[in-house]
XYZ file of C-alpha atoms in Angstrom:
535
model
C -25.309 12.837 32.087
C -24.462 13.019 36.096
C -21.081 14.545 36.542
C -19.745 11.560 38.341
C -20.521 9.334 34.918
C -17.104 10.847 33.468
C -14.792 8.747 35.276
C -16.737 5.646 33.790
C -16.431 7.299 30.398
C -12.495 7.826 30.876
C -12.055 4.403 32.097
C -13.750 3.078 29.325
C -11.972 5.323 26.532
C -9.719 2.385 25.791
C -11.042 -0.454 27.968
C -7.947 0.519 30.236
C -5.408 -0.096 27.165
C -3.169 2.463 25.882
C -3.546 4.794 23.509
C -6.744 5.857 23.540
C -8.947 6.699 20.848
C -8.091 11.013 21.152
C -4.605 9.649 21.152
C -5.109 7.990 18.342
C -6.471 10.921 16.438
C -3.796 13.317 17.305
C -0.937 10.714 16.218
C -2.556 10.175 12.767
C -2.909 13.668 12.350
C 0.800 14.299 12.378
C 1.530 11.250 10.071
C -1.327 12.004 7.875
C 0.451 15.064 6.910
C 3.090 12.948 5.176
C 1.156 11.310 2.691
C 0.207 14.523 0.659
C 4.082 14.843 -0.158
C 3.354 13.168 -3.437
C 1.724 16.419 -4.609
C 4.932 18.507 -4.007
C 6.940 17.363 -7.153
C 6.029 21.112 -8.773
C 8.057 22.742 -6.381
C 11.319 21.403 -7.724
C 10.093 20.348 -10.902
C 12.081 23.021 -13.222
C 15.418 22.026 -10.915
C 15.231 18.674 -11.904
C 14.618 19.486 -16.005
C 17.463 21.668 -16.272
C 19.857 19.829 -14.171
C 19.160 16.634 -16.084
C 18.103 18.419 -19.174
C 15.165 16.540 -19.229
C 12.186 17.232 -22.014
C 8.779 17.971 -20.996
C 7.713 14.553 -21.834
C 10.322 13.175 -19.433
C 9.719 15.224 -16.576
C 6.114 14.244 -16.783
C 6.963 10.750 -16.911
C 9.059 11.129 -13.725
C 5.912 13.170 -12.204
C 3.054 11.149 -12.807
C 4.964 7.713 -12.496
C 4.143 7.200 -8.861
C 0.753 7.298 -9.482
C 0.944 4.675 -11.808
C 1.031 2.581 -8.484
C -2.404 3.488 -7.830
C -3.559 0.082 -9.175
C -1.725 -1.598 -6.598
C -2.500 0.613 -3.660
C -5.532 -1.923 -2.457
C -2.280 -4.280 -1.521
C -0.909 -1.961 1.095
C -4.812 -1.180 2.165
C -5.673 -5.141 2.472
C -2.484 -5.285 4.451
C -3.458 -2.598 7.046
C -6.868 -4.762 7.576
C -4.720 -7.500 8.760
C -1.960 -5.930 10.189
C -1.606 -3.579 13.530
C -2.133 -0.139 12.461
C 1.078 0.751 14.250
C 3.409 -1.277 12.232
C 1.761 -0.512 9.078
C 2.577 3.317 9.783
C 5.943 2.535 10.701
C 6.691 0.811 7.493
C 4.953 3.016 5.499
C 6.789 6.105 6.577
C 10.444 4.074 6.388
C 9.622 3.662 2.766
C 8.524 6.941 1.892
C 11.307 8.561 3.994
C 14.121 6.527 2.134
C 12.643 6.620 -1.165
C 13.002 10.704 -0.888
C 15.970 10.519 0.610
C 17.543 7.964 -2.462
C 15.739 10.264 -4.689
C 17.700 13.636 -3.258
C 20.870 11.690 -3.524
C 20.370 10.679 -7.179
C 18.774 13.856 -8.454
C 21.838 15.683 -6.833
C 24.135 13.267 -8.576
C 25.794 12.210 -5.490
C 25.290 8.388 -6.235
C 27.617 9.214 -9.415
C 24.963 8.703 -11.837
C 25.982 12.412 -13.516
C 27.410 10.013 -16.755
C 24.269 7.737 -17.170
C 22.045 8.710 -20.187
C 19.080 10.734 -19.671
C 16.534 8.311 -19.976
C 18.054 5.767 -17.414
C 18.128 8.757 -14.974
C 14.444 9.382 -15.785
C 13.734 6.042 -14.879
C 15.649 5.415 -11.881
C 13.805 8.670 -10.658
C 10.426 7.481 -11.511
C 10.941 4.210 -9.787
C 12.028 5.890 -6.524
C 8.931 8.004 -6.946
C 6.614 5.150 -7.200
C 8.299 3.513 -3.744
C 7.506 6.397 -2.631
C 3.582 6.457 -3.239
C 3.653 2.907 -2.025
C 4.711 3.795 1.211
C 2.114 6.920 1.090
C -0.290 4.178 0.114
C 0.364 1.980 3.503
C -0.224 4.907 6.066
C -3.083 6.665 3.998
C -5.076 3.362 4.098
C -4.355 2.744 7.966
C -4.968 5.995 8.737
C -8.355 6.560 7.467
C -9.560 3.273 7.956
C -8.521 3.521 11.946
C -10.553 6.573 12.126
C -13.704 5.890 10.770
C -13.686 2.578 12.773
C -12.626 4.722 16.229
C -15.265 7.296 15.246
C -17.836 5.690 13.326
C -20.683 8.320 13.762
C -18.856 11.026 13.350
C -16.734 9.833 10.683
C -17.510 12.767 8.374
C -16.086 15.354 10.656
C -12.856 13.250 11.632
C -12.141 12.023 7.711
C -12.418 15.983 6.710
C -10.249 17.179 9.872
C -7.409 14.635 8.868
C -7.486 15.127 5.248
C -7.197 18.420 6.208
C -3.837 17.906 7.177
C -3.239 15.967 4.139
C -3.790 18.899 1.975
C -1.870 21.593 3.709
C 1.276 19.242 3.404
C 2.902 20.624 -0.070
C 2.434 24.323 1.079
C 3.895 23.213 4.850
C 6.666 21.535 3.173
C 7.626 24.270 0.880
C 7.270 26.530 3.553
C 9.749 24.495 6.016
C 12.058 24.097 2.788
C 12.329 28.155 2.319
C 12.845 28.948 5.695
C 15.291 26.125 6.410
C 16.987 25.239 3.173
C 17.153 28.944 1.829
C 16.759 28.199 -2.040
C 17.250 30.670 -4.853
C 13.355 32.162 -4.917
C 14.616 34.595 -8.278
C 15.068 31.200 -10.289
C 12.987 28.170 -9.090
C 15.267 26.218 -11.772
C 18.289 26.926 -9.783
C 19.803 23.292 -8.481
C 19.535 24.422 -4.591
C 15.924 23.675 -5.190
C 16.608 19.756 -5.160
C 17.652 19.691 -1.330
C 13.525 19.439 -0.793
C 13.765 16.033 -1.242
C 15.996 15.818 1.396
C 13.973 17.930 4.068
C 10.958 16.333 2.707
C 12.513 12.845 3.741
C 13.544 13.732 7.084
C 10.071 15.217 7.940
C 8.294 12.377 6.756
C 10.599 9.715 8.835
C 9.758 12.153 11.883
C 6.227 12.728 11.609
C 5.114 8.962 10.778
C 7.511 7.022 12.728
C 7.446 8.696 16.228
C 3.359 8.851 16.190
C 2.743 5.548 15.032
C 3.635 4.170 18.468
C 0.138 5.989 19.788
C -2.019 4.443 17.035
C -4.713 1.910 18.066
C -7.870 0.640 16.213
C -10.551 -0.062 19.280
C -13.416 -2.519 20.063
C -16.600 -1.157 19.864
C -20.296 -1.261 21.092
C -23.177 0.269 21.353
C -24.247 3.378 23.845
C -27.545 4.308 24.984
C -28.666 7.511 23.623
C -27.579 9.688 26.804
C -23.932 8.123 26.231
C -24.136 8.764 22.500
C -25.131 12.630 23.220
C -21.756 13.217 25.610
C -19.767 11.061 23.226
C -20.814 13.679 20.146
C -20.111 16.532 22.513
C -16.437 15.224 23.391
C -15.897 14.672 19.666
C -17.223 18.008 18.396
C -14.867 20.149 21.090
C -11.568 18.260 19.845
C -12.939 18.423 15.984
C -13.573 22.292 16.724
C -9.694 22.333 18.143
C -8.603 20.705 15.289
C -10.449 22.880 12.870
C -8.746 26.054 14.947
C -5.013 24.556 14.390
C -5.847 23.958 10.746
C -6.977 27.583 10.343
C -3.678 28.595 11.628
C -1.520 26.417 10.021
C -3.569 27.598 6.437
C -3.066 30.780 7.514
C 0.608 30.811 8.439
C 1.574 28.835 4.920
C -0.202 31.242 2.661
C 1.457 34.305 4.293
C 4.761 32.707 4.378
C 4.215 32.466 0.461
C 2.487 35.874 -0.253
C 5.573 37.689 1.620
C 8.704 35.304 0.964
C 9.855 37.032 -2.146
C 10.222 40.565 -0.115
C 11.222 39.377 3.489
C 14.705 37.877 4.703
C 15.918 34.403 5.266
C 15.649 35.061 8.955
C 11.694 36.013 8.660
C 11.104 32.889 6.714
C 13.058 30.612 9.446
C 10.558 32.314 11.940
C 7.830 31.009 9.706
C 9.437 27.492 9.331
C 9.671 27.068 12.792
C 6.349 28.285 13.518
C 4.937 25.713 11.051
C 7.062 23.096 13.343
C 5.368 23.958 16.280
C 1.547 23.781 14.585
C 2.207 20.554 12.967
C 2.935 19.239 16.615
C 0.070 20.877 18.117
C -2.391 17.919 17.613
C -1.308 16.651 20.168
C -3.895 18.797 22.320
C -6.591 16.887 21.154
C -5.084 13.578 23.138
C -5.538 15.538 26.664
C -8.179 14.822 28.976
C -9.648 17.977 29.580
C -11.007 18.517 26.383
C -14.024 15.645 27.918
C -13.630 11.685 27.984
C -14.707 8.967 25.556
C -16.271 5.811 25.606
C -16.295 2.760 23.619
C -19.204 3.104 20.821
C -19.651 1.481 17.080
C -21.792 2.155 14.427
C -21.605 -0.316 11.507
C -24.618 0.666 9.974
C -25.424 2.573 6.961
C -28.480 5.204 6.704
C -30.232 4.288 3.378
C -32.875 6.847 2.198
C -36.235 6.027 0.018
C -38.960 7.599 -1.090
C -42.436 6.386 0.771
C -44.476 5.077 -2.428
C -47.495 5.390 -0.450
C -46.924 9.304 0.096
C -44.596 10.644 -2.399
C -45.094 14.382 -0.806
C -43.646 13.045 2.574
C -40.021 13.085 3.848
C -37.852 9.957 2.903
C -38.232 6.816 4.907
C -35.249 5.571 6.446
C -33.821 2.289 6.492
C -30.518 0.843 8.867
C -28.918 -2.183 7.733
C -25.544 -3.830 8.199
C -23.451 -3.926 4.910
C -19.854 -5.255 4.753
C -18.626 -6.003 1.152
C -15.380 -7.227 0.573
C -13.395 -6.187 -2.425
C -14.858 -8.664 -4.711
C -18.425 -8.072 -3.692
C -17.892 -4.279 -4.420
C -16.718 -4.908 -7.512
C -20.032 -6.221 -8.722
C -21.956 -3.328 -7.571
C -23.252 -0.866 -9.885
C -22.430 1.987 -7.221
C -19.024 1.246 -7.574
C -18.564 2.034 -11.040
C -20.916 5.092 -11.128
C -18.571 6.406 -7.941
C -15.218 5.711 -9.303
C -16.085 7.584 -12.675
C -16.556 10.596 -10.539
C -13.720 10.217 -8.359
C -11.346 9.683 -11.185
C -12.552 12.897 -12.980
C -11.949 15.119 -9.970
C -8.835 13.430 -9.098
C -7.389 13.336 -12.719
C -8.339 16.863 -13.117
C -6.835 18.209 -10.301
C -3.785 16.358 -10.641
C -3.334 18.040 -13.810
C -3.006 21.137 -12.291
C -0.310 19.642 -9.559
C 1.556 17.898 -12.184
C 1.939 20.748 -14.994
C 1.262 23.901 -12.829
C 4.935 24.990 -13.453
C 4.628 24.576 -17.382
C 1.363 26.284 -17.178
C 2.668 29.563 -15.686
C 5.544 29.037 -17.593
C 3.623 29.082 -21.340
C 2.556 32.902 -20.347
C 5.991 33.674 -18.899
C 4.705 33.746 -15.477
C 6.729 33.269 -12.386
C 4.047 32.198 -9.931
C 4.035 28.800 -9.982
C 5.603 28.539 -6.441
C 2.621 30.770 -4.945
C 0.046 28.571 -7.034
C 1.230 25.832 -5.789
C 0.770 27.184 -1.956
C -2.469 28.560 -3.159
C -3.762 25.023 -4.282
C -2.529 23.462 -1.148
C -3.694 25.769 1.268
C -7.609 25.661 -0.467
C -7.833 22.020 -0.679
C -6.886 21.741 2.885
C -9.813 23.768 3.690
C -12.392 22.007 1.258
C -11.423 18.392 3.072
C -12.359 19.832 6.251
C -15.220 21.705 5.243
C -16.558 18.810 3.094
C -15.961 16.515 5.810
C -18.207 18.289 8.174
C -20.536 18.635 5.484
C -20.974 15.037 4.916
C -22.468 14.524 8.244
C -24.920 17.245 7.922
C -25.933 15.885 4.669
C -26.875 12.794 6.288
C -28.712 14.980 8.994
C -30.729 16.437 6.015
C -31.573 13.014 4.667
C -29.879 13.802 1.606
C -27.100 11.450 -0.129
C -23.072 12.254 0.698
C -22.578 11.869 -2.906
C -24.055 15.388 -3.242
C -20.974 16.314 -2.194
C -19.347 14.591 -5.413
C -21.738 16.660 -7.622
C -20.930 19.890 -6.101
C -17.228 18.957 -6.528
C -17.586 18.315 -10.231
C -19.181 21.835 -10.729
C -16.664 23.497 -8.809
C -13.910 21.808 -11.255
C -15.752 22.861 -14.081
C -15.474 26.270 -13.113
C -11.929 26.271 -12.120
C -10.966 24.539 -16.066
C -13.037 27.628 -17.476
C -11.012 30.038 -15.702
C -7.999 28.268 -16.879
C -9.046 28.355 -20.827
C -9.126 32.301 -20.496
C -5.154 31.554 -19.561
C -3.911 35.167 -18.082
C -1.851 35.142 -14.841
C -4.993 36.105 -12.605
C -7.563 33.416 -14.321
C -4.769 30.975 -13.744
C -4.802 31.542 -10.092
C -8.443 31.844 -9.835
C -8.591 28.235 -11.771
C -5.909 26.913 -9.162
C -8.153 28.157 -6.301
C -11.196 26.673 -7.833
C -9.665 23.124 -8.791
C -7.944 22.868 -5.336
C -11.442 23.517 -3.621
C -12.944 20.709 -5.739
C -9.646 18.418 -5.537
C -9.738 18.688 -1.891
C -13.560 18.140 -1.388
C -13.316 14.515 -3.174
C -10.434 12.982 -0.686
C -13.108 13.102 2.366
C -15.956 12.426 0.568
C -14.371 9.352 -0.805
C -13.814 7.569 2.658
C -16.920 8.146 4.059
C -19.168 7.215 1.141
C -17.054 3.832 0.779
C -17.403 3.237 4.379
C -21.154 4.160 4.280
C -22.002 2.008 0.942
C -19.757 -1.071 1.446
C -19.042 -0.995 4.984
C -16.269 -0.773 7.675
C -14.962 -4.338 8.060
C -12.931 -4.218 4.451
C -12.551 -0.118 4.742
C -8.767 -0.032 4.442
C -8.937 -2.646 1.048
C -12.147 -1.007 -0.592
C -11.016 2.634 0.218
C -7.429 1.969 -1.316
C -9.106 0.597 -4.651
C -10.752 4.096 -4.911
C -8.010 6.188 -3.821
C -5.085 4.103 -6.049
C -7.504 3.685 -9.112
C -8.595 7.286 -8.787
C -4.912 8.623 -8.774
C -3.322 6.042 -11.104
C -6.056 6.701 -13.977
C -6.477 10.113 -13.534
C -2.679 11.183 -13.346
C -1.828 9.121 -15.984
C -4.524 9.971 -18.580
C -5.463 13.704 -17.290
C -1.995 14.399 -15.799
C 0.159 13.218 -18.487
C -1.246 12.072 -21.757
C -3.927 14.229 -22.664
C -1.869 17.743 -21.864
C 1.505 15.961 -23.154
C -0.178 15.535 -26.171
C -1.626 19.065 -26.887
C 1.484 20.460 -25.279
C 3.904 18.755 -28.150
C 1.725 19.378 -30.614
C 1.528 23.179 -29.926
C 5.211 23.341 -29.732
C 7.326 24.821 -32.232
C 9.452 22.515 -34.186
C 13.226 22.253 -32.399
C 12.178 23.528 -28.624
C 11.951 22.049 -25.845
C 9.231 24.305 -24.425
C 6.232 25.390 -25.584
C 5.169 29.457 -25.121
C 1.710 30.575 -25.762
C -1.915 30.458 -24.623
C -2.430 28.014 -26.883
C -0.151 25.334 -25.022
C -2.931 23.700 -22.793
C -6.091 25.254 -24.079
C -7.105 22.261 -25.664
C -6.443 19.815 -22.437
C -8.600 22.561 -20.562
C -11.680 21.892 -23.161
C -11.175 18.286 -23.128
C -10.895 17.743 -19.580
C -13.787 20.084 -18.911
C -15.971 17.650 -21.381
C -14.923 14.799 -19.260
C -15.969 16.111 -16.039
C -19.595 17.286 -17.579
C -20.083 13.598 -18.477
C -18.998 12.901 -14.680
C -21.523 14.996 -13.596
C -24.421 12.741 -15.488
C -22.952 9.796 -13.712
C -22.926 11.572 -10.161
C -26.624 12.271 -10.741
C -27.779 8.867 -11.615
C -25.825 7.764 -8.197
C -27.346 10.051 -6.307
C -30.537 8.836 -7.434
C -30.034 5.489 -7.125
C -28.905 5.834 -3.654
C -32.083 8.075 -2.828
C -34.238 5.022 -4.213
C -32.083 2.613 -2.192
C -31.442 0.497 -5.679
C -28.509 -1.092 -4.205
C -30.434 -2.929 -1.938
C -31.044 -5.447 -4.481
C -27.888 -5.546 -6.179
């Protein structure tokens, strides 16, 4: 493309309207990090349990209560399809931040609730966590539907990049908390850990409300092949910069987790300050020197099917436009096949995030905080890698659902490590399960947009996101572990100790994951044969 065409492309970046697509990308990256805060409960659950005298069943109820709202997250998703994206991010950020701040005030008994019955305290805290989850869902639906609509031809890479920030949320918030709030690291059940919700509320308010002014979904038009190549080059440059930012953030978070027990609080404050700087660094992606960006659109789905006249030949390609609403999506078989695999992976990952503290406690290990950080960092890396892999698979003429199959197999490996139940193998299992858990999130967005279309992506995606979180967390995160935990616990004791506390849970969840492998294989075969063309 001639060099003089750059100014033309730049003028078309937003049709003269501010903000541009890349300003929106930078803003949504910063805002998306706040949506991963739902997975931080394990950081302060032990302190909450001791302060209120909660039983293990009660603390698990608070942990998974928020995910029960997953059955209703399609509502903020549909709202995001109808309102301006910036408005939805503001509303979601305010709801999420205020819920965290109220959770902090209530958990530290600043609202005079110290004389309330334990059950009532449990239900109030559960209700606040539900509100927090709905605020997070409002941001989630808008962020990812906006990015897929703004970057339809690079949806996998862009989604993976933003999902990487979501995966780092738990680790970066923990790093900020330890550096700025100075909790008692030698006793994770100390009341000082309850101040985590205060910091989370402030951080979420800043990271969502301010960037929301720079979010816009743009109209699209088709480009020539020459323009499309230029577009792809500019997107790749910025995505590569985004990957570097993620690597730096992940390295910083992991390093701080490894050294936090052996360095002074001043050193941890330096790491926390560095995390804040890196959190703001996606603004680099909005700068013009990376190259211009025009308007374009690809509201099509690439379908692969076998060449019946020549079975040995490469699959044929058919491009059609698909835009199903939520009701139409429910009537397809692919919806249920994909949903089952998503529920299994999300549920197995949620079982780890919900019970990681008790899993390490049961074998008398204090590595639960480090495990939470490792889980956060590995799932963040996986989100980025698998988002990129989504686009690679299409170029290789393979269904993107292959990533779901790979994630299931890695998660099975993680749970087999859990079954050994030593401190080292629990850490190994945490890393593997974190990788599998992270892989499903960008894949889910991209596969839903690919199979069911872009027009109603916000509502359609939030059905998968919400139902997977709700069913997976309630069944995998609460009911299964709770049943066997209580069964193995000695009579009269509030806690269970020993290798048998969670072993049956590990086996049962592994069995469910194996059945999900079968359903995902069916889904892949259906996509290769293009059977959903006739659904």
